[in-house]
Amino acid sequence: MSPLLRFMTSRTWLVALAALLVLVAINWYLQPNLMTPRVVRSNLSVFLPVALVAIGQTYVILAGDIDLSVGAIVSLVNVIVVSLIASFGGDVPGILGAMAIGVGVGIACGLVNGFLVAVLRLQSIVSTFATGIVFGALALLVMPTAGGSVPSVYWRSYGGTLGGVPVIYWIYGVSLLMVAFIAARPFFKHLAAVGGHRAASFQTGLPTTRIRIGAYALCGLFSAFAALCLTGETASGDPLLGQALALSSILAVVVGGTALAGGRGSAFGSILGAIVVGTISNVVFFARPPFEYQTLIEGAITLAALAGGVLVARGRRTQ
Amino acid sequence: MSTALIRNPLVLAFLSILVILAAGEIISPGFARGDQISKLLTVSAILGIVAAGQCLVVIGGREGIDLSVGVMISLGAVLAGNVMSGSNGAIAPAFLVAGGATFLIGIVNGLGVTFLRIPPLVMTLGMTGVVQGGLTVITRGIPSGNAAPALMSFVNEPLFLGLPGILFIWALIGVLMWFLLRRTDLGYAIYAMGSNERAATLVGVPVRFIRVLLYGLSGLFAGITGVLVIGYTGNSFVSVGDQYMLLSIIAVVIGGVSLNGGTGNYFGVMLGAIALTLLQSVLTTLQLESWGRQLTFGVVLVLLMLLYGRSKRQRV
């Protein structure tokens, strides 16, 4: 195999990147102001929560499982953080404390999922659907209806700049660093091993149970990050905030070239996948098809992108 | 022997039904009355019929699952409502149009899964978006169409022995599913490919053809369910089927069908559908806050799965 081909086949996200470039070109043609800093920033801040959840979802999927409860985790963390900030009095230490607790809640939810799936050996699709119901119920307990608000310092900082660079770009940057850090750890190789050949990795002595729990905990962590961002975006609490995120994160992961069967893929691809899925929406919107055809066209392009992501992930498998 | 009996999913599902019924009767006397039970069975039938298709797809293996049944139910309901527009003469065409459309959508799912080898979860999730779009095109977001009176009374009113007609349809489907799975070559082929696709291919089972057919059947059952749903409610709305998507999978799992494929039968799924419906209904009569109802539902689901939804332990 030529070095170029090897480079390409070992990076399943390249096709997502190619799709993204094409989509951005079309989007730019349809929406001439696309590349102005303001529009780029607003688009990227819309894509950020899905991208964060998709990063977490990637680790779970790499290990051969799936997490349908991420949307409920996002809602739960959102209402907990908003309520805690209010009860802590709304000053900066209180806000930071509430955010830390929110992150802890996200990780705890992930640990519960990991326990059910890896220790009690429940099937991940149905058990994370059930835990999603439970987390959603807890969110309703904390805050029965949408409401509350966070102090302006929270959403002003989220929407503001730090050192001249918008805060959301810092969040993208830090997330990319975390993704790179995790990808460089042995843990990441173990994840892929557990997802690709679970029996073999068990037989070679990998702690498969602990690895799968770790993946769910990471997923809970990144879902909590997404919740903190959404809280900055909406500046209030909503027990149903995350509803659509489970399915859209899976879309992003698959479009990003991660194999749903586990074992192959990257969280970087999922970030690209989230941006691709979001850009598809934008392109369809700015192409101005008849109103009633918008969802259909969006659905068809998304299905094509999904098929593309799957074929890429598999193309590598047959090498 | 006795533990084998307790481990039997059919026995477990049946016991859970009795427990939930008893709980319902204690919480609100009259819960287990005959006419109440017939109402609950009607709701169970709707879930049970869509779960029939889901069950076939799951038994057929290769991580078989159909996430598009929810939108296909909605599509079936909208199509049937528009074909019937309240006229009794158009009931048969309504079934044909709704079932035909969703059968074809299912076939497309099956083709994507077998020939493009897209994982079923991804293919049917993607198809969900497409069908959703199709629904918007048909309805322009405004619900339209309504059920024929004869269909509504068939679903809601006692027909024979005090039971509505839909229950006899469900029983018929139960017998047909049993016959298909246990008394035909096709049925054995479905189990064979579900437990070991390679072996099934090597002994000459037309695995691809059967898998496409299974997704088609799942679509067909969803379409029929859609017609029955509009018969139950009278008119349709665009998201009428959404709730059935994951419920049908749960009914399959607590009915003792492993999501790994190759095992289980439809009687278990029928009992699973009844248990789920009863559970939801008991929780409604409990007059809890919505969080309490949801929390109990989630916890009971986990407990039910712990009883028999577990995978095998890893061994060296």
Short mmCIF file of C-alpha atoms in Angstrom, two decimals, chain A residues 69 71-73 75-76 79-80 129-145 239-240, chain B residues 288-299:
data_model
loop_
_atom_site.label_atom_id
_atom_site.label_comp_id
_atom_site.label_asym_id
_atom_site.label_seq_id
_atom_site.Cartn_x
_atom_site.Cartn_y
_atom_site.Cartn_z
CA SER A 69 -29.25 8.50 27.98
CA GLY A 71 -29.81 13.73 26.33
CA ALA A 72 -31.29 13.13 29.78
CA ILE A 73 -27.85 13.57 31.38
CA SER A 75 -31.00 17.98 30.94
CA LEU A 76 -30.25 16.78 34.46
CA VAL A 79 -31.32 21.93 35.85
CA ILE A 80 -29.00 20.97 38.72
CA PHE A 129 -32.89 4.01 27.35
CA ALA A 130 -34.22 3.05 30.80
CA THR A 131 -31.59 5.05 32.68
CA GLY A 132 -32.40 7.96 30.37
CA ILE A 133 -35.99 7.75 31.66
CA VAL A 134 -34.67 7.74 35.24
CA PHE A 135 -32.29 10.69 34.70
CA GLY A 136 -35.11 12.56 32.96
CA ALA A 137 -37.35 11.89 35.96
CA LEU A 138 -34.69 13.29 38.30
CA ALA A 139 -34.44 16.38 36.09
CA LEU A 140 -38.21 16.85 36.41
CA LEU A 141 -37.89 16.40 40.18
CA VAL A 142 -35.27 19.15 40.39
CA MET A 143 -37.17 21.49 38.09
CA PRO A 144 -40.72 20.50 37.03
CA THR A 145 -41.03 23.14 34.31
CA PRO A 239 -35.78 19.54 32.16
CA LEU A 240 -36.35 18.58 28.49
CA LEU B 288 -47.88 10.56 41.15
CA GLU B 289 -46.15 13.69 40.02
CA SER B 290 -44.79 13.19 36.53
CA TRP B 291 -41.25 12.70 37.81
CA GLY B 292 -42.37 9.97 40.21
CA ARG B 293 -44.21 8.14 37.44
CA GLN B 294 -41.24 8.38 35.11
CA LEU B 295 -38.79 7.33 37.81
CA THR B 296 -40.82 4.24 38.73
CA PHE B 297 -41.18 3.31 35.06
CA GLY B 298 -37.43 3.55 34.47
CA VAL B 299 -36.53 1.61 37.61
#
